[in-house]
Amino acid sequence: MAKDKTVFFCTECGAEFSKWAGQCSACKAWNSIVEAPKERKKSAPSVPFRKNDPVPLGKISAEDEKRTETGMKELDRVLGGGIVAGSLVLASGDPGIGKSTLLLQMCRNLSERDIPVFYVSGEESLRQVKLRANRIGAFGDNMLFLAENDMDNIREHLMSIKPAVAVIDSIQTMVLPGLDSPAGSITQIKEITSFLLRLAKEEEITVFVVGHVTKEGSVAGPRMLEHMVDTVLYFEGDTTTPYRILRSVKNRFGSTNEIGVFSMERNGLIEVENPSAHMLSGMPEAEPGSIVAVTLEGTRPILVEVQALVCRTSFNFPRRTAQGTDTNRMNLMLAVLEKRLGLGLSGCDVYVNVAGGMKVTEPAIDMGIVLSVISGYANQTLPEKTAAFGEVGLIGEVRSVPQAALRVKEAAKLGYHTCIMPKCDADKLDKNTASGIRIIGVSNVRDLKKLLAES
Ligand code: TYD
Ligand code: MG
């Protein structure tokens, strides 16, 4: 009866089926059904349920949840102002990006303040954790470690230690022995998450779960994992550069607009309080093909250098590469410049790079791309200490972008003398914002060419 040994799961909603289908009949997602071994039905591990009574909405106190600061401002900011007691947080990101390091540093800070923390690693031995911990610094006695994969054991320890914060590193390595399926399978992840969720809510333990991401960039396992937890954090960056961004893509206790910026150094993660200065360090002074663009990450303006290398092609059709930004967007900008300004770009290879390892996809980077390409093509430098931002449309028009005043202020703060920006936004700036910095409002890319001729 081999037929009965497997079941089919929808990776989007978790619905279970007896046979495969192209579309999930529950959530209507296509190609989301996968086969998984059928589990032996055994009693799932339990946390005693607490009985709650209905309460009138008006009687619920609307005071803010109790939050504990992690000792890392950048992490607190992303969490919405600190750790909320009894929440379940999923921390995901590529392998080697620094998830374990980040959580270990958080645990160290908490344990130093005598908050009991419990760190369970299913991936590394105690010795490996110790070696990493040595790089980070001293730990308080309130910090307990366990190298374990068996969720039954972990549950026993959790129930007896009752820490304020627990870290499960990672969910894909944990197994509930009651279930037949292997570690990392959909059944396991589903059951373990629902157990941790109950544990967090009933025992008021804040649980951080590390989750790996697949090649496509989503958390391995059912999409449902993201639906179940309170907060989903993504730790991203290029492992070849030290720069890391922590982003919340879901947060029941705060805004998803905040980002935290870190730098991976020899002694663990260092918080980067001034990301613009960090991104611009080592930037050449006034070179053709280089411009500073002001982008917005969440609610934070960050200055980045956009570089363009434009040279005659020796191929049948020119090469175009964009790093740190969207290639399609760059191609669009090149077409706009060719058509509206008559630049002969079809005979040129164009390479655009956002230096520093950041990925910028917001439309306000258009002006940076356009200016760097014009300057690179003409081999002319832009006026010194100039920052730029703005969205460029297909007609060559320069369109308004959100938070223009905030961007101008950031540029001025970092000592930029000139800011090239959409005219419609420039007209709306108040005197205070515009003082001390020369504002050049442009309404069309044609204005940019004139500007270059002036410099
Ligand atoms: P890690 O936290 O193990 O990543 P993850 O848990 O996301 O897989 O981080 C691993 C990388 O970080 C590893 O390549 C070494 C580097 N690292 C440092 O550069 N400095 C440090 O102090 C530490 C602890 C790690
Ligand atoms: Mg790890």
XYZ file of C-alpha atoms and ligand atoms in Angstrom:
481
model
C 0.000 0.000 0.000
C 2.656 2.460 -1.052
C -0.115 4.865 -1.979
C -0.991 5.646 1.610
C 2.528 6.546 2.633
C 2.511 10.052 1.229
C 0.232 13.011 1.336
C 0.235 16.233 -0.660
C 0.579 19.666 0.870
C 0.049 23.128 -0.467
C 3.197 25.124 0.306
C 1.201 28.359 0.270
C -1.648 27.610 2.655
C -0.724 24.251 4.152
C -3.894 22.465 2.980
C -3.566 18.671 2.778
C -4.679 16.514 -0.162
C -4.630 12.828 -0.997
C -3.459 13.393 -4.557
C -1.488 15.938 -6.535
C -3.192 18.721 -8.435
C -1.898 21.647 -10.447
C -3.921 24.130 -8.461
C -4.668 24.153 -4.747
C -8.431 24.001 -4.351
C -8.205 25.778 -1.003
C -6.167 28.908 -1.817
C -6.191 28.656 -5.646
C -2.395 28.913 -5.887
C -0.850 27.198 -8.919
C 2.026 24.711 -8.725
C 2.195 24.921 -4.975
C 1.369 21.318 -4.103
C 4.243 19.059 -3.072
C 4.432 15.474 -1.914
C 5.408 14.731 1.700
C 5.610 11.494 3.703
C 2.514 10.798 5.720
C 3.110 11.176 9.415
C 2.176 8.645 12.023
C -0.569 10.275 13.984
C 0.786 10.586 17.453
C -0.199 13.081 20.040
C 1.521 16.345 19.174
C 3.570 17.896 21.975
C 1.453 20.167 23.960
C 1.615 23.280 25.985
C -1.358 23.460 28.316
C -4.003 25.759 26.881
C -5.134 28.605 29.026
C -8.874 29.274 29.039
C -9.739 32.815 28.074
C -13.068 34.562 28.521
C -14.503 37.058 26.084
C -13.936 40.710 27.069
C -15.638 43.849 25.805
C -13.313 45.677 23.417
C -13.748 48.914 25.355
C -12.328 47.329 28.497
C -9.094 46.173 26.898
C -6.289 48.469 27.904
C -4.637 49.963 24.867
C -1.347 50.587 26.597
C 1.696 49.706 24.618
C 2.991 46.171 24.915
C 5.853 45.705 27.317
C 9.041 45.908 25.343
C 12.547 44.912 26.226
C 15.395 46.678 24.516
C 17.938 44.396 22.900
C 20.902 46.681 23.428
C 21.182 47.068 19.666
C 19.355 50.172 18.465
C 19.244 48.980 14.895
C 17.546 45.716 15.895
C 15.125 47.503 18.245
C 14.153 49.864 15.486
C 13.271 47.006 13.133
C 11.324 45.177 15.844
C 9.290 48.340 16.412
C 11.031 49.498 19.594
C 12.298 46.350 21.292
C 11.253 42.754 21.951
C 7.562 42.189 22.691
C 6.993 39.558 25.386
C 5.324 36.437 24.022
C 5.953 37.133 20.358
C 7.242 34.704 17.776
C 9.864 36.176 15.456
C 11.206 34.510 12.335
C 14.718 35.583 11.348
C 15.600 34.506 7.857
C 18.315 35.140 5.319
C 20.922 33.484 3.140
C 23.377 31.059 4.737
C 26.389 32.802 6.232
C 24.757 36.225 6.267
C 25.005 36.492 10.063
C 21.673 35.355 11.525
C 23.272 33.304 14.294
C 25.737 36.081 15.055
C 22.992 38.695 15.299
C 20.867 36.592 17.643
C 23.839 35.577 19.741
C 24.796 39.223 20.193
C 21.232 40.024 21.173
C 21.305 37.185 23.729
C 24.593 38.449 25.124
C 23.187 41.938 25.632
C 20.095 40.548 27.332
C 22.031 38.185 29.580
C 24.275 41.039 30.677
C 21.162 42.705 32.018
C 20.199 39.526 33.896
C 17.420 38.558 31.542
C 17.297 34.760 31.255
C 17.915 33.601 27.699
C 18.060 30.133 26.189
C 19.848 29.483 22.904
C 19.248 26.172 21.151
C 21.431 25.311 18.202
C 20.554 22.407 15.977
C 23.297 23.255 13.509
C 26.432 23.765 15.525
C 28.103 21.982 18.391
C 28.659 23.731 21.715
C 32.321 24.148 20.784
C 31.435 25.920 17.565
C 29.015 28.205 19.384
C 31.702 28.910 21.951
C 34.238 29.811 19.267
C 31.794 32.272 17.778
C 30.861 33.626 21.198
C 34.559 34.253 21.929
C 34.703 36.605 18.977
C 31.717 38.505 20.246
C 32.696 38.991 23.880
C 31.743 38.069 27.429
C 28.416 36.442 28.320
C 26.430 36.603 31.539
C 25.513 33.514 33.601
C 21.890 33.836 32.602
C 22.630 32.612 29.140
C 22.035 28.891 28.627
C 23.074 26.915 25.566
C 21.844 23.645 24.237
C 22.987 21.744 21.174
C 19.962 19.642 20.316
C 17.663 18.672 17.443
C 14.953 16.843 19.330
C 12.011 19.162 19.948
C 10.687 16.921 22.738
C 13.849 17.539 24.770
C 13.905 21.192 23.898
C 10.322 21.528 25.063
C 11.132 19.943 28.416
C 14.031 22.344 28.936
C 11.991 25.321 27.827
C 9.212 24.456 30.235
C 11.596 24.017 33.156
C 13.905 26.992 32.453
C 11.103 29.350 31.406
C 13.485 31.884 29.836
C 12.314 35.346 28.810
C 13.806 34.871 25.376
C 14.493 31.644 23.496
C 16.315 31.219 20.186
C 15.755 28.179 17.965
C 18.563 28.019 15.420
C 17.243 26.785 12.978
C 13.735 25.478 12.456
C 14.859 23.349 9.503
C 17.166 21.273 11.713
C 14.615 20.520 14.442
C 12.593 17.299 14.587
C 9.529 16.242 16.496
C 10.236 12.528 16.981
C 6.499 11.778 16.972
C 6.300 12.580 13.284
C 7.633 10.319 10.575
C 8.891 12.985 8.233
C 12.516 14.174 8.209
C 13.836 17.454 9.601
C 13.028 20.420 7.398
C 9.959 18.793 5.846
C 6.723 20.699 5.604
C 4.999 18.559 8.239
C 7.814 19.097 10.730
C 8.040 22.831 10.194
C 4.282 23.221 10.441
C 3.994 21.272 13.692
C 7.060 22.808 15.342
C 5.936 26.324 14.501
C 2.469 25.795 15.899
C 4.038 24.352 19.046
C 6.380 27.343 19.400
C 3.543 29.732 18.753
C 1.511 28.255 21.587
C 4.540 28.226 23.826
C 5.207 31.896 23.120
C 1.626 32.951 23.765
C 0.860 30.762 26.773
C 4.174 31.072 28.601
C 5.015 34.641 27.514
C 8.369 33.535 26.150
C 9.647 35.511 23.191
C 10.819 32.974 20.647
C 13.217 33.805 17.823
C 13.274 31.179 15.102
C 15.982 31.080 12.459
C 14.698 30.031 9.043
C 16.749 29.350 5.932
C 15.739 30.774 2.626
C 15.556 28.872 -0.637
C 17.351 29.901 -3.825
C 14.273 31.849 -4.887
C 14.600 33.932 -1.752
C 11.578 32.708 0.184
C 11.747 30.957 3.537
C 12.172 27.210 2.982
C 9.041 25.421 4.075
C 5.429 26.372 3.821
C 4.526 29.991 3.195
C 2.247 29.409 6.135
C 5.271 29.707 8.434
C 5.357 33.410 7.611
C 1.628 33.708 8.242
C 1.853 32.075 11.653
C 4.613 34.151 13.205
C 4.183 37.712 14.502
C 7.257 39.184 12.880
C 9.341 38.192 9.887
C 12.843 39.654 9.668
C 15.035 39.329 6.603
C 18.741 39.729 6.975
C 20.222 40.590 3.619
C 23.401 41.726 1.980
C 26.178 40.472 -0.165
C 28.465 38.092 1.716
C 31.439 39.539 -0.165
C 30.866 42.958 1.456
C 30.485 43.620 5.191
C 27.321 45.670 4.726
C 24.079 44.044 5.999
C 20.500 45.262 6.101
C 17.908 43.907 8.497
C 14.400 44.437 7.235
C 11.038 43.488 8.642
C 8.653 42.220 5.995
C 5.886 41.583 8.478
C 5.443 43.005 11.952
C 2.344 42.746 14.073
C 3.964 45.056 16.627
C 5.478 47.769 14.491
C 6.029 49.307 11.107
C 7.524 47.330 8.234
C 9.192 50.459 6.911
C 12.161 50.383 9.211
C 15.534 48.940 8.403
C 18.565 48.254 10.535
C 22.040 48.620 9.101
C 24.987 46.556 10.281
C 28.502 45.846 9.260
C 30.028 42.388 9.766
C 33.436 42.864 11.337
C 35.986 40.571 12.968
C 34.271 40.894 16.338
C 30.738 40.382 15.218
C 28.150 42.773 13.869
C 28.656 46.488 14.383
C 25.701 48.818 14.129
C 25.983 51.433 11.431
C 24.280 54.557 12.683
C 25.203 56.673 9.716
C 24.766 54.427 6.670
C 25.350 57.252 4.175
C 28.842 57.979 5.440
C 29.509 54.240 5.453
C 28.309 53.804 1.855
C 30.299 56.750 0.556
C 33.605 55.986 2.237
C 36.336 55.583 -0.350
C 34.385 57.404 -3.031
C 36.530 59.234 -5.590
C 36.297 63.040 -5.743
C 34.581 64.382 -8.851
C 35.240 61.765 -11.524
C 33.267 61.383 -14.744
C 30.604 58.690 -14.455
C 30.146 59.010 -10.725
C 27.305 60.701 -8.845
C 25.810 60.512 -5.375
C 22.133 59.531 -5.342
C 19.808 59.896 -2.367
C 17.642 56.819 -1.866
C 15.116 55.986 0.765
C 15.219 52.697 2.666
C 12.058 52.475 4.693
C 11.968 55.876 6.324
C 15.725 56.447 6.191
C 17.433 58.448 3.496
C 20.749 56.911 2.456
C 23.320 58.396 0.108
C 24.905 55.978 -2.330
C 27.357 56.389 -5.152
C 26.104 55.420 -8.609
C 28.832 54.723 -11.141
C 28.563 54.251 -14.867
C 31.184 53.013 -17.265
C 30.315 53.827 -20.872
C 32.680 52.672 -23.620
C 32.565 51.850 -27.348
C 31.405 48.297 -27.835
C 33.458 45.714 -29.663
C 30.585 43.240 -29.822
C 27.721 42.854 -32.297
C 25.338 44.142 -29.760
C 26.356 46.169 -26.743
C 26.690 44.752 -23.259
C 24.644 46.179 -20.425
C 25.112 45.200 -16.821
C 23.584 46.696 -13.703
C 24.819 45.871 -10.227
C 22.911 46.928 -7.158
C 19.956 48.083 -9.221
C 17.456 46.677 -11.696
C 18.866 45.902 -15.164
C 15.497 46.513 -16.860
C 15.224 49.908 -15.250
C 18.736 50.772 -16.444
C 17.899 49.669 -20.008
C 14.831 51.874 -19.896
C 16.898 54.858 -18.809
C 19.417 54.232 -21.596
C 16.571 54.162 -24.137
C 15.192 57.434 -22.751
C 18.614 59.084 -23.018
C 19.114 57.819 -26.556
C 15.715 59.055 -27.716
C 15.348 62.298 -25.768
C 18.943 63.516 -25.679
C 20.207 61.799 -28.787
C 23.132 60.132 -26.986
C 24.659 57.436 -29.184
C 24.386 54.740 -26.559
C 23.447 51.938 -28.959
C 27.105 51.708 -29.936
C 28.310 51.593 -26.322
C 28.696 49.020 -23.601
C 27.176 50.385 -20.399
C 27.926 49.116 -16.905
C 26.101 50.689 -13.974
C 27.020 49.953 -10.372
C 25.646 51.093 -7.050
C 28.853 51.018 -5.026
C 28.968 49.645 -1.486
C 26.875 46.499 -1.894
C 23.434 48.020 -1.467
C 20.515 47.071 -3.714
C 18.400 50.030 -4.730
C 15.213 49.433 -6.672
C 13.154 52.526 -5.863
C 12.436 54.809 -8.860
C 14.240 57.785 -7.257
C 17.534 56.154 -8.246
C 16.682 56.926 -11.925
C 18.259 60.361 -11.695
C 21.465 58.816 -10.355
C 21.586 56.344 -13.241
C 20.804 58.986 -15.843
C 23.361 61.481 -14.524
C 26.122 58.937 -14.173
C 25.533 57.680 -17.707
C 25.452 61.194 -19.198
C 28.597 62.139 -17.299
C 30.320 58.867 -18.201
C 29.337 59.192 -21.867
C 30.487 62.783 -22.170
C 33.521 62.070 -19.982
C 32.724 65.197 -17.998
C 32.535 65.551 -14.268
C 29.479 66.844 -12.466
C 29.803 69.834 -10.111
C 31.645 68.811 -6.949
C 29.662 67.683 -3.874
C 26.442 67.151 -5.794
C 23.691 64.745 -4.789
C 20.709 63.841 -6.964
C 17.399 62.024 -6.864
C 14.202 61.791 -8.935
C 12.154 59.421 -11.005
C 12.571 59.663 -14.782
C 9.605 58.819 -17.010
C 9.588 57.538 -20.580
C 9.030 61.001 -22.049
C 12.168 62.141 -20.261
C 10.172 64.019 -17.646
C 11.502 64.116 -14.082
C 8.781 63.114 -11.651
C 8.138 63.684 -8.007
C 9.404 61.187 -5.385
C 8.333 60.630 -1.774
C 10.076 62.413 1.128
C 12.020 64.915 -0.962
C 12.675 67.228 2.015
C 14.097 64.376 4.067
C 16.495 63.520 1.265
C 17.658 67.099 0.861
C 18.301 67.348 4.605
C 20.399 64.177 4.571
C 22.466 65.477 1.641
C 23.012 68.810 3.422
C 23.929 67.020 6.643
C 26.670 65.135 4.850
C 28.145 68.312 3.436
C 26.727 68.307 -0.088
C 26.543 71.787 -1.651
C 24.193 71.059 -4.527
C 21.112 68.905 -4.904
C 19.616 68.048 -8.280
C 15.983 67.047 -7.835
C 12.536 67.066 -9.480
C 11.346 70.634 -10.053
C 7.880 69.920 -8.663
C 9.432 68.755 -5.371
C 11.929 71.622 -5.285
C 9.094 74.157 -5.546
C 7.479 72.677 -2.444
C 10.587 72.802 -0.229
C 10.413 75.226 2.683
C 13.150 77.792 3.287
C 14.705 75.976 6.201
C 15.273 72.772 4.286
C 16.710 74.561 1.297
C 19.050 76.817 3.248
C 22.745 76.066 2.974
C 22.357 73.877 -0.087
C 21.911 74.897 -3.698
C 18.763 73.329 -5.109
C 18.516 72.663 -8.826
C 15.003 71.662 -9.843
C 14.787 69.847 -13.180
C 11.627 68.952 -15.041
C 13.131 67.094 -17.981
C 16.332 65.184 -18.716
C 17.165 67.859 -21.314
C 17.897 70.214 -18.411
C 20.579 67.821 -17.210
C 22.630 68.121 -20.369
C 22.699 71.896 -20.014
C 23.814 71.477 -16.449
C 26.731 69.319 -17.435
C 27.806 71.851 -20.036
C 27.881 74.524 -17.321
C 30.089 72.627 -14.911
P 26.623 33.270 10.868
O 26.039 34.088 11.952
O 27.073 31.894 11.202
O 25.607 33.169 9.643
P 24.225 32.388 9.534
O 23.817 31.952 10.885
O 23.313 33.420 8.922
O 24.455 31.260 8.585
O 27.796 34.124 10.246
C 28.718 33.517 9.505
C 29.684 34.444 8.824
O 29.995 35.599 9.541
C 30.946 33.668 8.661
O 31.240 33.655 7.288
C 31.974 34.385 9.455
C 31.418 35.730 9.636
N 31.747 36.322 10.936
C 32.553 37.441 10.978
O 32.992 37.944 9.945
N 32.853 38.004 12.204
C 32.388 37.495 13.364
O 32.687 38.027 14.446
C 31.564 36.335 13.322
C 31.048 35.721 14.574
C 31.270 35.779 12.083
Mg 23.656 30.009 11.640
